[in-house]
PDB file of C-alpha atoms and ligand atoms in Angstrom:
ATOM      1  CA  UNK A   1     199.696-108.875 -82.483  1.00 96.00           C
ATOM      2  CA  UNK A   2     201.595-106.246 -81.288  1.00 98.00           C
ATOM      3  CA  UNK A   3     203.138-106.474 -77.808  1.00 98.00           C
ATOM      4  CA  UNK A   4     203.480-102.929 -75.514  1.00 98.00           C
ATOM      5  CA  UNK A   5     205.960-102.884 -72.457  1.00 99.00           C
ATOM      6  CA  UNK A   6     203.860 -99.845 -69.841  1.00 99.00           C
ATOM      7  CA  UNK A   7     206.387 -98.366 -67.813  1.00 98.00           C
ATOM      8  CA  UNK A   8     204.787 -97.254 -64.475  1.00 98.00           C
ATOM      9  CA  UNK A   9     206.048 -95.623 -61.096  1.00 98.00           C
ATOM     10  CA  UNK A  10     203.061 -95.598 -58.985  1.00 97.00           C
ATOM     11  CA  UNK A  11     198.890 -96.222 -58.863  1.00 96.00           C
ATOM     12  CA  UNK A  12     199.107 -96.658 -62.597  1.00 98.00           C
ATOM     13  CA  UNK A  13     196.016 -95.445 -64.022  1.00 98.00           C
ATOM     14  CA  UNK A  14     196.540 -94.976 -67.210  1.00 98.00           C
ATOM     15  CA  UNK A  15     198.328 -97.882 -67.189  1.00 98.00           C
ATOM     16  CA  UNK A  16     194.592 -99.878 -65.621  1.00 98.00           C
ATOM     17  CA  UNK A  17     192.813 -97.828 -68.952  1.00 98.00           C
ATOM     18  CA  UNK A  18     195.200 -99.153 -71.475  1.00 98.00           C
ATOM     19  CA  UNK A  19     194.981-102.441 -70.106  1.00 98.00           C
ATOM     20  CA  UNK A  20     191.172-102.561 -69.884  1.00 98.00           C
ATOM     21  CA  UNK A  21     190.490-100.698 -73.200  1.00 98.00           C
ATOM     22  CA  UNK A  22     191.490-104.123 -74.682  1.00 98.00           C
ATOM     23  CA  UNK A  23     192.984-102.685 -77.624  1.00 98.00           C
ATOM     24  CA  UNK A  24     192.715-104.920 -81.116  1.00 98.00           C
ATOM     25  CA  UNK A  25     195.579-106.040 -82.010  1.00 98.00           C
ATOM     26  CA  UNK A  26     197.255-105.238 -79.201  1.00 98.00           C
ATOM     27  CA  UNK A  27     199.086-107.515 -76.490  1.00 98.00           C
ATOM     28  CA  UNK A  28     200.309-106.328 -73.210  1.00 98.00           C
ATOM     29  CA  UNK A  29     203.501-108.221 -72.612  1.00 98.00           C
ATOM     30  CA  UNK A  30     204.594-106.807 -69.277  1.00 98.00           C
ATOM     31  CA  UNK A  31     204.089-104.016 -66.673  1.00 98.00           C
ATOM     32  CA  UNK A  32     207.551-102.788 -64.759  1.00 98.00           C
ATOM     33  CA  UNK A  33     208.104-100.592 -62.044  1.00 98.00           C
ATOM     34  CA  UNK A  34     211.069 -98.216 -61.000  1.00 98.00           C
ATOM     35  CA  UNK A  35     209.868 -98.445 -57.790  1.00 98.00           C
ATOM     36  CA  UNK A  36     208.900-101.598 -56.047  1.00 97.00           C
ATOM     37  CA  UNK A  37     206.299-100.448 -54.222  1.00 97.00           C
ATOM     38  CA  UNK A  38     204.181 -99.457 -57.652  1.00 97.00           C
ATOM     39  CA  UNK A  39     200.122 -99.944 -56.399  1.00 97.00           C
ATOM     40  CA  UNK A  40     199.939-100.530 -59.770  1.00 97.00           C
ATOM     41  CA  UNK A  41     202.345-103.572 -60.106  1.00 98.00           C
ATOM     42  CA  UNK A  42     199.627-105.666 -57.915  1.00 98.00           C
ATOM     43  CA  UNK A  43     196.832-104.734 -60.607  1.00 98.00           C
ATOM     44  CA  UNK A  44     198.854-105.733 -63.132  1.00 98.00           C
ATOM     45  CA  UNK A  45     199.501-109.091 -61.909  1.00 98.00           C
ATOM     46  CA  UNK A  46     196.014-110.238 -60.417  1.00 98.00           C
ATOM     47  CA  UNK A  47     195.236-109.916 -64.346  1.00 97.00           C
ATOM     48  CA  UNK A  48     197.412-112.346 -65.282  1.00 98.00           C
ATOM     49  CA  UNK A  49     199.997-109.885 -66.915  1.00 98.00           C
ATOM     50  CA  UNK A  50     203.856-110.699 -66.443  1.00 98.00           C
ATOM     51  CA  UNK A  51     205.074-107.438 -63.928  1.00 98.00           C
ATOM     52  CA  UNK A  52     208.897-106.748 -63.427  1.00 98.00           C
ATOM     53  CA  UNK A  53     210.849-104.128 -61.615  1.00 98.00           C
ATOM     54  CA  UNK A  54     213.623-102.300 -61.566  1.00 98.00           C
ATOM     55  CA  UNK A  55     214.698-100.477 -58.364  1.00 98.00           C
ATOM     56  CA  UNK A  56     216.770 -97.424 -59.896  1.00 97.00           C
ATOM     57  CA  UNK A  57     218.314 -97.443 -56.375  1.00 96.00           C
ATOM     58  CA  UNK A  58     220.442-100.396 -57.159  1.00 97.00           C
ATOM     59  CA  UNK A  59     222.336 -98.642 -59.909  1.00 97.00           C
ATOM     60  CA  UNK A  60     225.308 -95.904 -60.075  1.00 97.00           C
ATOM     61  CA  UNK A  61     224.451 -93.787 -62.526  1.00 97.00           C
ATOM     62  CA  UNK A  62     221.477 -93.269 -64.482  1.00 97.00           C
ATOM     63  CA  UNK A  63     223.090 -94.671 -68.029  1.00 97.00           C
ATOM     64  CA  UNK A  64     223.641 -97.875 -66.244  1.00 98.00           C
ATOM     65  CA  UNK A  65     219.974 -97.950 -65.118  1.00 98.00           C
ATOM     66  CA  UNK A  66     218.631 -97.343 -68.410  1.00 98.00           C
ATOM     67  CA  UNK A  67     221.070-100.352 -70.067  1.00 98.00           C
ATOM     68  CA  UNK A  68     219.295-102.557 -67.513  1.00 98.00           C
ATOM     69  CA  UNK A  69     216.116-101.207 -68.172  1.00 98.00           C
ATOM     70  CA  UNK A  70     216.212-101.457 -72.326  1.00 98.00           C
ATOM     71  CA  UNK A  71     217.584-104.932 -71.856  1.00 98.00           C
ATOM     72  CA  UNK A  72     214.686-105.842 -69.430  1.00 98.00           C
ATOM     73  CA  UNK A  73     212.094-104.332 -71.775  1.00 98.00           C
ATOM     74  CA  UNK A  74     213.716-105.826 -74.926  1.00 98.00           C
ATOM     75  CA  UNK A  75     213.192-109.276 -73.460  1.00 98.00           C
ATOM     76  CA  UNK A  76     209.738-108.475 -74.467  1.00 98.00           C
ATOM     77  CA  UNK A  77     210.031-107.783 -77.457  1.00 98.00           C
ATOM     78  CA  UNK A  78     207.952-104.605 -77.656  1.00 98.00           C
ATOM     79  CA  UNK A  79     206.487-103.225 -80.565  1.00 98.00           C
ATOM     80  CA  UNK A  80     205.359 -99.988 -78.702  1.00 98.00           C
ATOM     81  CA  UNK A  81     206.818 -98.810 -74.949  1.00 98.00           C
ATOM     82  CA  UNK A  82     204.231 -96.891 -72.859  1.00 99.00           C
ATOM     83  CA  UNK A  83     205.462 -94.838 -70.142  1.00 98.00           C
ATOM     84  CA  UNK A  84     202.278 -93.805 -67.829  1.00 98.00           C
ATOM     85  CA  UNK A  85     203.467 -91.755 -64.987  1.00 97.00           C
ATOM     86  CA  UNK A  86     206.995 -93.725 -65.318  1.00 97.00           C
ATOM     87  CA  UNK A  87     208.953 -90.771 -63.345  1.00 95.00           C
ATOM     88  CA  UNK A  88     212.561 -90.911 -64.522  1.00 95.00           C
ATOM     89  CA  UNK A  89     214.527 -88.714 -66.636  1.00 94.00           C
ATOM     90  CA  UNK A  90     215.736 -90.416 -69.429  1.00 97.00           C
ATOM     91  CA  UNK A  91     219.171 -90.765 -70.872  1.00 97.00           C
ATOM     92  CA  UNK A  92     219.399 -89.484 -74.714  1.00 97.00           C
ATOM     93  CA  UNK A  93     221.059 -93.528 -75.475  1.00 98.00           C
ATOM     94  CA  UNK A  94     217.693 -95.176 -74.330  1.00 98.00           C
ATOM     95  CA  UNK A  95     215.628 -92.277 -75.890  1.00 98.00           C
ATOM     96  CA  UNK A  96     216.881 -92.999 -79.379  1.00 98.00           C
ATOM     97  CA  UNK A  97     216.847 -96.939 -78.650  1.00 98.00           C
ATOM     98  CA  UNK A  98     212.894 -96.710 -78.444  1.00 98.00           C
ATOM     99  CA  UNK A  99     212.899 -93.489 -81.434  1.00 97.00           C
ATOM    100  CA  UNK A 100     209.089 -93.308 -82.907  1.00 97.00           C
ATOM    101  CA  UNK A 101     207.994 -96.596 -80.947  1.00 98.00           C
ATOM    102  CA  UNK A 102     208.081 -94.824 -77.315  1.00 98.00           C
ATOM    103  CA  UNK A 103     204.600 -92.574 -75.861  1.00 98.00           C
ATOM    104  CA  UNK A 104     204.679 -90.884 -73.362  1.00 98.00           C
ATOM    105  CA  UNK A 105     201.568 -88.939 -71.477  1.00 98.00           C
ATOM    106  CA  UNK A 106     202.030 -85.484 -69.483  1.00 98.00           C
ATOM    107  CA  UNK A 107     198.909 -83.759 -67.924  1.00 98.00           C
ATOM    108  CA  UNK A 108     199.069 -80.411 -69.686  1.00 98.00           C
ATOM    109  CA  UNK A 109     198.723 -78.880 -73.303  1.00 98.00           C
ATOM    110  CA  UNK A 110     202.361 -79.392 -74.511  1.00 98.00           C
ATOM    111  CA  UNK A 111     204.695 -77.524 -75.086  1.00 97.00           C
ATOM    112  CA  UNK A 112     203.277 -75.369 -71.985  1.00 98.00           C
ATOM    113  CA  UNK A 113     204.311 -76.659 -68.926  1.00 98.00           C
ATOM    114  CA  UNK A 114     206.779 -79.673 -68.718  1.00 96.00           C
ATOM    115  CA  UNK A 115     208.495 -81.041 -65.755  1.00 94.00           C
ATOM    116  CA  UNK A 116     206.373 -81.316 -62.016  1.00 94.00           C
ATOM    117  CA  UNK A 117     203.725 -79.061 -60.647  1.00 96.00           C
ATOM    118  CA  UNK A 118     201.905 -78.913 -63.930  1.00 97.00           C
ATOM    119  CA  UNK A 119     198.369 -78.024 -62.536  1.00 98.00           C
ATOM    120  CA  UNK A 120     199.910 -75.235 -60.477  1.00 98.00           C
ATOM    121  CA  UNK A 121     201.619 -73.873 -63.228  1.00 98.00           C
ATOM    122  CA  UNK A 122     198.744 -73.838 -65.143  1.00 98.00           C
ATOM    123  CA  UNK A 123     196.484 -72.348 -62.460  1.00 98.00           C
ATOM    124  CA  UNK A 124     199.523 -69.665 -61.637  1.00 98.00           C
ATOM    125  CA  UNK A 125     199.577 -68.456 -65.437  1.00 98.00           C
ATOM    126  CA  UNK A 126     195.747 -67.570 -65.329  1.00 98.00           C
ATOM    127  CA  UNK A 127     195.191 -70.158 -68.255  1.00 98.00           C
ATOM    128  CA  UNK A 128     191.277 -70.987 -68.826  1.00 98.00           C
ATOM    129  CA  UNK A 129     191.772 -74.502 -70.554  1.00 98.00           C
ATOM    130  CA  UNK A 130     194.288 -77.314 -69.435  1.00 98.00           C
ATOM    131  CA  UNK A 131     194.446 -80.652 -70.495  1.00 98.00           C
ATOM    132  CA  UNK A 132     196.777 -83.293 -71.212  1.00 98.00           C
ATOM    133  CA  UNK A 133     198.958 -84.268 -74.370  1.00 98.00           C
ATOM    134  CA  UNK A 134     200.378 -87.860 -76.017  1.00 98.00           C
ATOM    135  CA  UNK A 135     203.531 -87.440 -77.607  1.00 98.00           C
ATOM    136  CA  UNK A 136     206.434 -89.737 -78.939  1.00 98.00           C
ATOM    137  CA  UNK A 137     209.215 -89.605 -76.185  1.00 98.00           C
ATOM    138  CA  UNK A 138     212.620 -87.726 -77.597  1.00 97.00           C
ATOM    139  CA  UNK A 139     215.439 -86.847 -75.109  1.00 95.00           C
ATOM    140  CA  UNK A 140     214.009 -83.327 -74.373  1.00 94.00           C
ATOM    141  CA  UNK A 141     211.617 -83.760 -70.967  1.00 92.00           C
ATOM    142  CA  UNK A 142     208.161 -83.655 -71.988  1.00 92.00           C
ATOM    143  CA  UNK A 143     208.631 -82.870 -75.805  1.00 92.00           C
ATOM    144  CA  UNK A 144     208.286 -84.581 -78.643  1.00 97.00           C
ATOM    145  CA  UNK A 145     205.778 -85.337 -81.768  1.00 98.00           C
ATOM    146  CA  UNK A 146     202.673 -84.548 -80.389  1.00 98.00           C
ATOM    147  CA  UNK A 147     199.766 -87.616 -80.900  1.00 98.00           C
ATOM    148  CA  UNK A 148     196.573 -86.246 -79.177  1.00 98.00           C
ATOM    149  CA  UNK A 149     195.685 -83.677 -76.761  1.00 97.00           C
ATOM    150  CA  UNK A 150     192.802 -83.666 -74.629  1.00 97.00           C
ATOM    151  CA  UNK A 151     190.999 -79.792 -73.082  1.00 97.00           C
ATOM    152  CA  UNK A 152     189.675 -79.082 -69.948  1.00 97.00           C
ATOM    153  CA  UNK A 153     188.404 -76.331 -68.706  1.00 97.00           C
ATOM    154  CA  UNK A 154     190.121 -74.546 -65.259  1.00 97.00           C
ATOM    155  CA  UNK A 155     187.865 -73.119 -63.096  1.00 97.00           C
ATOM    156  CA  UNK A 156     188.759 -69.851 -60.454  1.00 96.00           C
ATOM    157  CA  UNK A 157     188.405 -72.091 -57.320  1.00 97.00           C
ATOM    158  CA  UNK A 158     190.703 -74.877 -58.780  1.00 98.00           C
ATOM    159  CA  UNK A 159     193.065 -76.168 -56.892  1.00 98.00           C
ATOM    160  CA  UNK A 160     195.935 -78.623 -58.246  1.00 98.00           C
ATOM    161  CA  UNK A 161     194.381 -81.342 -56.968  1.00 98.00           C
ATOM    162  CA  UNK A 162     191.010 -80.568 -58.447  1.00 98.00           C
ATOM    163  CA  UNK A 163     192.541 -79.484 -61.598  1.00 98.00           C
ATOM    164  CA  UNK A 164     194.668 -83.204 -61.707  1.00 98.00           C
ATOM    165  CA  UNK A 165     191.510 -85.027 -60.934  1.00 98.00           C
ATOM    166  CA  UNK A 166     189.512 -83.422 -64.883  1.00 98.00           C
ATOM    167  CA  UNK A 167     192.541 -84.032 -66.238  1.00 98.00           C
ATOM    168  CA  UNK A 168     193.375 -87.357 -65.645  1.00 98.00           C
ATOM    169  CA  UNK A 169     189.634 -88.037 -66.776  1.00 98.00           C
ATOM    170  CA  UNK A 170     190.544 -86.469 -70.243  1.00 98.00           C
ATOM    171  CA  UNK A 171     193.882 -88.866 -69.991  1.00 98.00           C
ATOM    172  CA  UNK A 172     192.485 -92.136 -69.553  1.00 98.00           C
ATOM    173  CA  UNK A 173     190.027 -91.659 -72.683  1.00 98.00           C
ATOM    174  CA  UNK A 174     192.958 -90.048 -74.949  1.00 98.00           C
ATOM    175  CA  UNK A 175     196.024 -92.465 -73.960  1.00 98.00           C
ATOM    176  CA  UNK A 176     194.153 -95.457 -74.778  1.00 98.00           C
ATOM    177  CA  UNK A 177     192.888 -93.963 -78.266  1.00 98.00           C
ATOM    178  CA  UNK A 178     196.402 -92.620 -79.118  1.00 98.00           C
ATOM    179  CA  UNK A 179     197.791 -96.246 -77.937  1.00 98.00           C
ATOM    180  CA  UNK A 180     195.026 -97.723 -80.868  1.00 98.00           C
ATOM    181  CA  UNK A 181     195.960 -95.568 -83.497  1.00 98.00           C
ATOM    182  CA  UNK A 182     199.669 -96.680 -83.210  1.00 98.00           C
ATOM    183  CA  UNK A 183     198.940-100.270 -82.919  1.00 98.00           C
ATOM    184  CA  UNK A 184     196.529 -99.973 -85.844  1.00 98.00           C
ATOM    185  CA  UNK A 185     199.694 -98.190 -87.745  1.00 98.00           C
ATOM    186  CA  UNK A 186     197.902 -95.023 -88.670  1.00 98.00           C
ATOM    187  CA  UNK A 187     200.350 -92.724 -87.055  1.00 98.00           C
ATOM    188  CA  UNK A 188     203.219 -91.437 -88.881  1.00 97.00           C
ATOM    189  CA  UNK A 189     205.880 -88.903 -88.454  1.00 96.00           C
ATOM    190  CA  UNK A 190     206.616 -85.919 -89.946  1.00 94.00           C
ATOM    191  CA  UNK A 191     209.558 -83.665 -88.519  1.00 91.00           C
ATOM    192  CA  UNK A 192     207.449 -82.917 -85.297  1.00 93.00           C
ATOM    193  CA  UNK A 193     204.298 -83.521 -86.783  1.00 97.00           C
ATOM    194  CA  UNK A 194     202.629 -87.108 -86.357  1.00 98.00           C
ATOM    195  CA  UNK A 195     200.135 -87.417 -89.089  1.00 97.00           C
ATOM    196  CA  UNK A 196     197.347 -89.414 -88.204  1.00 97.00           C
ATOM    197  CA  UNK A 197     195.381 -91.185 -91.010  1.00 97.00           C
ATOM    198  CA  UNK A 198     191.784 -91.313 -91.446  1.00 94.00           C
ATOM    199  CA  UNK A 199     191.437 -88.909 -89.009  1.00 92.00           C
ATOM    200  CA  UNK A 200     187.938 -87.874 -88.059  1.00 87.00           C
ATOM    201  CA  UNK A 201     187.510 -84.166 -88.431  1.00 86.00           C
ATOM    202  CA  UNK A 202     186.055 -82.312 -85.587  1.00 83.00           C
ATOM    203  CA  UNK A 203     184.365 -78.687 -85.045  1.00 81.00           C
ATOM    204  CA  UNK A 204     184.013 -79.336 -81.466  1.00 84.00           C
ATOM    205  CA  UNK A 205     184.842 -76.030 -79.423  1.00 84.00           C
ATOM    206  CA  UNK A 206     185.519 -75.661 -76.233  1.00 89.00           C
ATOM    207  CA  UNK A 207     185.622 -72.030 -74.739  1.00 92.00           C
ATOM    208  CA  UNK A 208     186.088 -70.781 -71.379  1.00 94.00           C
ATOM    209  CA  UNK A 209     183.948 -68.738 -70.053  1.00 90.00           C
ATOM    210  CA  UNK A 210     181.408 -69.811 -73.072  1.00 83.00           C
ATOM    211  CA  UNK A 211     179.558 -66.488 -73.481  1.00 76.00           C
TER     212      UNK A 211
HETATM  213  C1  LIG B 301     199.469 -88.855 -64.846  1.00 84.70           C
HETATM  214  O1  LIG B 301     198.883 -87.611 -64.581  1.00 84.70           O
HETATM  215  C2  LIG B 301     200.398 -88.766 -66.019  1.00 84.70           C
HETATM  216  O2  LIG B 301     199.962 -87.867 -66.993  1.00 84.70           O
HETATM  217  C3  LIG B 301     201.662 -88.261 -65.386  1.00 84.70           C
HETATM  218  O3  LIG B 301     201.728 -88.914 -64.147  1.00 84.70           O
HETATM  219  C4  LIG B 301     200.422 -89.278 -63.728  1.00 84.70           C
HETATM  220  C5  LIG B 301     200.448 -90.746 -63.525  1.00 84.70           C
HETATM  221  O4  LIG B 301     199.232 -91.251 -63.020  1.00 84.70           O
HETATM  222  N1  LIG B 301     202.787 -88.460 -66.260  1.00 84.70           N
HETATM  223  P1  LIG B 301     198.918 -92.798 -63.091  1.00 84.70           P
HETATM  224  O5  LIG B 301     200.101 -93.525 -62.437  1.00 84.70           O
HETATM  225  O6  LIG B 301     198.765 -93.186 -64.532  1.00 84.70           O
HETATM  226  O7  LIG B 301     197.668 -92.984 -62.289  1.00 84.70           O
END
């Protein structure tokens, strides 16, 4: 069994499709929240799953808060940290603690588009597909090894919300399969490439418009 520690700041969706994609092999050893107030957090523990938090409030300094929060998380023993929609920027000491055993999910095509206001960004640059990527989490904000990435198309009438709403569709199918593939150990690394084995190819297009 491997365990996974999900780090979550809020409703915790992808955090709810993880959980109930009941992964083989996989055992979810504990749910903590930044912020106490996590909708999330409740969900976790009507299921029975051991929830924590850690109020970043309480500390100084961000290196402090991220020694608590590795020591917390290491008290579970993870074989695999999830962060899904865990909003903190993280110091380069806890980044390389967790080095190739760390995901991370951000709702657009990486390396377009890191950091907040994704959809709008995406909708300002005129782009025609969106989507969402799973990468290994390195110090850089929203880089790293790239996993999976999941299309969408973006329609003239969009608006972010709109835009979030296919997105996060396309992220609760892909976080849960890239979660699998680690726990299965068929993803490897390769500079910035992660090599996934037994990979099925695909010839699946999607264009936007289509004609
Ligand atoms: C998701 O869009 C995720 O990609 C981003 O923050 C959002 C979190 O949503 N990092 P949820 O808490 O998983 O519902």
């Amino acid at each position: 069994m491997k365990n996974l520690v999900i780090l979550i700041s809020g409703r915790g969706s992808n955090m709810q499709a993880i959980v109930d994609a009941k992964i083989p092999g996989a055992r979810i050893a504990a749910v903590i929240s930044n912020r106490p107030d996590a909708a999330g957090l409740a969900w976790a523990a009507e299921r029975g799953i051991a929830t924590a938090v850690l109020d970043h409030k309480q500390f100084a300094d961000r290196e402090s808060f991220d020694a608590a929060l590795a020591e917390l998380i290491d008290g579970y023993q993870p074989d695999l940290v999830v962060l899904a929609g865990f909003m903190r920027i993280l110091t380069q000491g806890f980044t390389a603690h967790y080095a190739g055993r760390m995901l991370n999910i951000h709702p657009s095509l990486l390396p377009s588009f890191p950091g907040l206001h994704t959809h709008q960004q995406a909708i300002n640059a005129g782009c025609r597909i969106a989507g969402c990527t799973v990468h290994f989490v390195t110090a850089e904000l929203d880089h790293g090894p790239i996993v999976a990435q999941g299309a969408v198309p973006v329609f003239h009438n969009d608006t972010e919300a709109t835009l979030a709403a296919r997105v996060l569709e396309q992220e609760h199918r892909l976080y849960p399969q890239a979660v699998a593939q680690f726990v299965a150990g068929r993803l490897s690394l390769d500079g910035l490439r992660v090599l996934v084995a037994d990979e099925t190819p695909t010839s699946a297009r999607l264009a936007v418009p289509l004609d």
